[in-house]
XYZ file of C-alpha atoms in Angstrom:
218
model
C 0.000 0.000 0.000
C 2.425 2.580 1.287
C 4.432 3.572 -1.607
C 2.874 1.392 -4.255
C -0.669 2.604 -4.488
C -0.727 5.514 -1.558
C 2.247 7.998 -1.453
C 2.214 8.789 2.194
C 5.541 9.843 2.511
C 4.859 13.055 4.118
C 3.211 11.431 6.887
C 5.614 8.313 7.455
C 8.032 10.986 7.829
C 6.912 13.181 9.884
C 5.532 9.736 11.985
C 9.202 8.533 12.132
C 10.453 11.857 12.985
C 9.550 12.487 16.272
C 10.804 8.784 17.313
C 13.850 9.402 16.024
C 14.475 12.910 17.096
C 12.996 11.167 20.380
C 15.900 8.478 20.207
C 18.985 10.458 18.837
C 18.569 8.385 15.981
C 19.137 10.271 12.209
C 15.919 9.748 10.508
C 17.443 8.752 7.454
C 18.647 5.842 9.061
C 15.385 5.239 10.111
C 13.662 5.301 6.992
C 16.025 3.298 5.279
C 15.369 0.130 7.413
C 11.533 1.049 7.829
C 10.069 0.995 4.756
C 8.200 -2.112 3.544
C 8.586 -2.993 7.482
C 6.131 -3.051 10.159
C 6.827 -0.625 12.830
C 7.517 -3.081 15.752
C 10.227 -4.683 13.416
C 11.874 -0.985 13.059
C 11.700 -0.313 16.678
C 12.932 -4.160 17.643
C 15.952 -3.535 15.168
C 17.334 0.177 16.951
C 16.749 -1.373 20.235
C 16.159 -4.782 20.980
C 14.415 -6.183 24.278
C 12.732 -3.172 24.968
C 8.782 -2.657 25.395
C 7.711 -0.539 22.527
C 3.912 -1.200 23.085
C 3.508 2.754 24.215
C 5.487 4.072 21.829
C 3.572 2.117 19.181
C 0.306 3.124 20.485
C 1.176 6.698 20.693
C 2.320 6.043 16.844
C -0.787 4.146 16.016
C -2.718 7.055 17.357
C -0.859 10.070 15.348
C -1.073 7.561 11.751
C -4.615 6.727 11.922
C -5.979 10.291 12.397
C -3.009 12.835 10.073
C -4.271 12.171 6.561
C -2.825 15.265 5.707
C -1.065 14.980 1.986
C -1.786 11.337 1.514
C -1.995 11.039 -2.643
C -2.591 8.074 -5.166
C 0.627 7.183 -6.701
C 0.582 8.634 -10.066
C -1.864 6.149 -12.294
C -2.378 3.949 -9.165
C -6.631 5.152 -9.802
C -6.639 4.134 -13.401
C -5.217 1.090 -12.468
C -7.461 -0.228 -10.363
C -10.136 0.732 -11.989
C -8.869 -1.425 -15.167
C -8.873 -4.257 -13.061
C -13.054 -4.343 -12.996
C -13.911 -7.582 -11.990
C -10.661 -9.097 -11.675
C -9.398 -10.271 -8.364
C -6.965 -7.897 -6.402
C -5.947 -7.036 -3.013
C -3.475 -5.242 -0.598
C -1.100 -6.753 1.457
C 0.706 -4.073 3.738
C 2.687 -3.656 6.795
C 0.208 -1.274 8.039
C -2.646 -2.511 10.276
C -6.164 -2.555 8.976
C -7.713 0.674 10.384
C -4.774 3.012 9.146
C -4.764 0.949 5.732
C -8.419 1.430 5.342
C -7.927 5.250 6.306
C -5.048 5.764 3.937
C -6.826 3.552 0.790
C -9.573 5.954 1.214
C -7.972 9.370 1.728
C -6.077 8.907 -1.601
C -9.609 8.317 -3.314
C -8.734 4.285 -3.858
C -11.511 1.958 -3.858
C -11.086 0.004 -0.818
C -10.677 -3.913 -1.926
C -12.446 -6.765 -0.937
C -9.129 -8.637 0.366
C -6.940 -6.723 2.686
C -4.107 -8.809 4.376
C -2.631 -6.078 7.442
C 0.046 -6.703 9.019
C -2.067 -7.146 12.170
C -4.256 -10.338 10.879
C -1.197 -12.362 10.187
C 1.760 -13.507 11.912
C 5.121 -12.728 9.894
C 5.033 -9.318 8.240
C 7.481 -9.064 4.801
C 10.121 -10.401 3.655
C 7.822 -13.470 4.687
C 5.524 -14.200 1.587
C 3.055 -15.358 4.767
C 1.006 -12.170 3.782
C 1.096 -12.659 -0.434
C -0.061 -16.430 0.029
C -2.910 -15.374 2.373
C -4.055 -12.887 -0.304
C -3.464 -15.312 -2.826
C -5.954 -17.883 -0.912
C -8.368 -15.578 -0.370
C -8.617 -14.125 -3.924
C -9.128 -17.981 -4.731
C -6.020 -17.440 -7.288
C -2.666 -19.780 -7.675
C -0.001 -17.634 -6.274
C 1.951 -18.388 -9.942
C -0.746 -16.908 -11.490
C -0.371 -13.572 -9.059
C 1.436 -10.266 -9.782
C 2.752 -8.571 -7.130
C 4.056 -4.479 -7.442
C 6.110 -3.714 -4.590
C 8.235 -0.706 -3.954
C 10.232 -2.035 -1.253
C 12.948 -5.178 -1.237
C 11.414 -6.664 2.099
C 8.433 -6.815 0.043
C 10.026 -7.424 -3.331
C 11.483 -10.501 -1.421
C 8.157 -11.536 0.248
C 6.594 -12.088 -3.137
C 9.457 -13.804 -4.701
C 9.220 -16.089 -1.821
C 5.837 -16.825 -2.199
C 6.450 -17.768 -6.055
C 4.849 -14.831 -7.833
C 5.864 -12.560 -10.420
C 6.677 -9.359 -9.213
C 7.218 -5.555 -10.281
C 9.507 -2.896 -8.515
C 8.167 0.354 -8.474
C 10.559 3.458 -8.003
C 7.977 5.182 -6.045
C 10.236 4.721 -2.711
C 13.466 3.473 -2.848
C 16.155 3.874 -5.672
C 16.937 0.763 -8.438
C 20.215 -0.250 -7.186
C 18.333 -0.255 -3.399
C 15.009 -2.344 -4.691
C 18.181 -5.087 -7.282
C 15.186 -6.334 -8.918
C 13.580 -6.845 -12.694
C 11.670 -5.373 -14.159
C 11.219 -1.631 -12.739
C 8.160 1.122 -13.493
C 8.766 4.352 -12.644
C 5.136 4.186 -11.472
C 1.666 3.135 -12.771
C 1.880 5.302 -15.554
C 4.341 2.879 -16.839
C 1.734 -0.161 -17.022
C -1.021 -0.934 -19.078
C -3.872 -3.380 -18.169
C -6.012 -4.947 -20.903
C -8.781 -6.931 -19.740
C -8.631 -10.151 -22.328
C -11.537 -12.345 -21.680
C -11.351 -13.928 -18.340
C -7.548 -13.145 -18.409
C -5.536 -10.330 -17.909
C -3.196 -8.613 -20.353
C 0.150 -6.384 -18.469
C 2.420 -4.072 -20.693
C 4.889 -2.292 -18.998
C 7.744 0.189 -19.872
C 10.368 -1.047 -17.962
C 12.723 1.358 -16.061
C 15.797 0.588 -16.168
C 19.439 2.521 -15.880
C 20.211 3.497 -19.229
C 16.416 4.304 -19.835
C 13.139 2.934 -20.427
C 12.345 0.076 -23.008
C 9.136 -1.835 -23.217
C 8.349 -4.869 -21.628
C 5.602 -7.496 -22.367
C 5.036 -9.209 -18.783
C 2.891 -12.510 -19.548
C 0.118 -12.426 -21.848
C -2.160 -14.252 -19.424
C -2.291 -13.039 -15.071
């Protein structure tokens, strides 16, 4: 969700910013293990052993209620409305309430299968979440296509045996080492083709974009 369909920078920042200014912690360090994490995992990794459960309710409480320049990622809305009928859902280290919030401040339908980090036991890089989704939407998880703008998350579908797409939305190619790479929605191109779907994409790459035909049938 976060950096794939919702740009929420702005507010992960600012969220992150008082812990670490809190901490003595630079944020940048911060943000460069948080994202595609869930928040206990961040605060477990700067200081293991400790009892973060006030700290994450006092961050739970700040997420779920600052909505304040939360944005569809460019062509995230076309997107998702191409899909129509076709199955789709978000898996996200976020917890359902602030996922819900964010899905809906950006002016994103709100799909049928959510997977928070919250309802499951191992948040990404564990493909726990993907397969769960996969279940649910009643599709093979080889026959899934995952975007993810993260490599925790990049890794989580890989190891749940899907295909998967970086987006550039968050984290820089050489950060994300994966193939193939949109600069963001407005790079892909879904087709509905009977009960199948058709993906183009112009893949991103460091000497430039070239197309890319991903699969005929997803």
């Amino acid at each position: 969700m976060d950096g794939t369909l919702v740009d929420s920078t702005s507010v992960v920042e600012r969220a992150w910013g008082w812990w670490a200014k809190r901490h003595g912690i630079p944020l940048k360090a911060v943000l460069s293990f948080s994202h595609g994490r869930p928040t206990i995992a961040t605060m477990n990794h700067f200081f293991p052993g400790h009892d973060h459960a006030d700290e994450l309710d006092e961050m739970a409480r700040y997420e779920e209620t600052e909505i304040e320049g939360i944005l569809a990622v460019p062509g995230a809305i076309q997107i998702v409305s191409a899909l129509d009928r076709h199955p789709w859902a978000i898996v996200t280290s976020a917890w359902r309430t602030l996922a819900e919030a964010r899905v809906a401040a950006a002016g994103l339908p709100v799909p049928k299968v959510i997977v928070p980090v919250d309802e499951i036991r191992n948040g990404k890089p564990d493909p726990e979440g993907f397969l769960c989704a996969a279940e649910r939407l009643g599709v093979p998880p080889e026959e899934c296509l995952v975007f993810e703008d993260t490599r925790p998350g990049i890794e989580a579908g890989i190891n749940a045996g899907m295909q998967v797409v970086g987006i550039l939305t968050t984290m820089p190619a050489d950060q994300l080492r994966h193939r193939p790479l949109i600069r963001d929605f407005r790079d892909v191109a879904i087709r509905p083709q009977a009960d199948d779907l058709r993906v183009d994409l112009r893949d991103a790459s460091i000497l430039g974009l070239h197309h890319r035909e991903l699969s005929p049938e997803i």
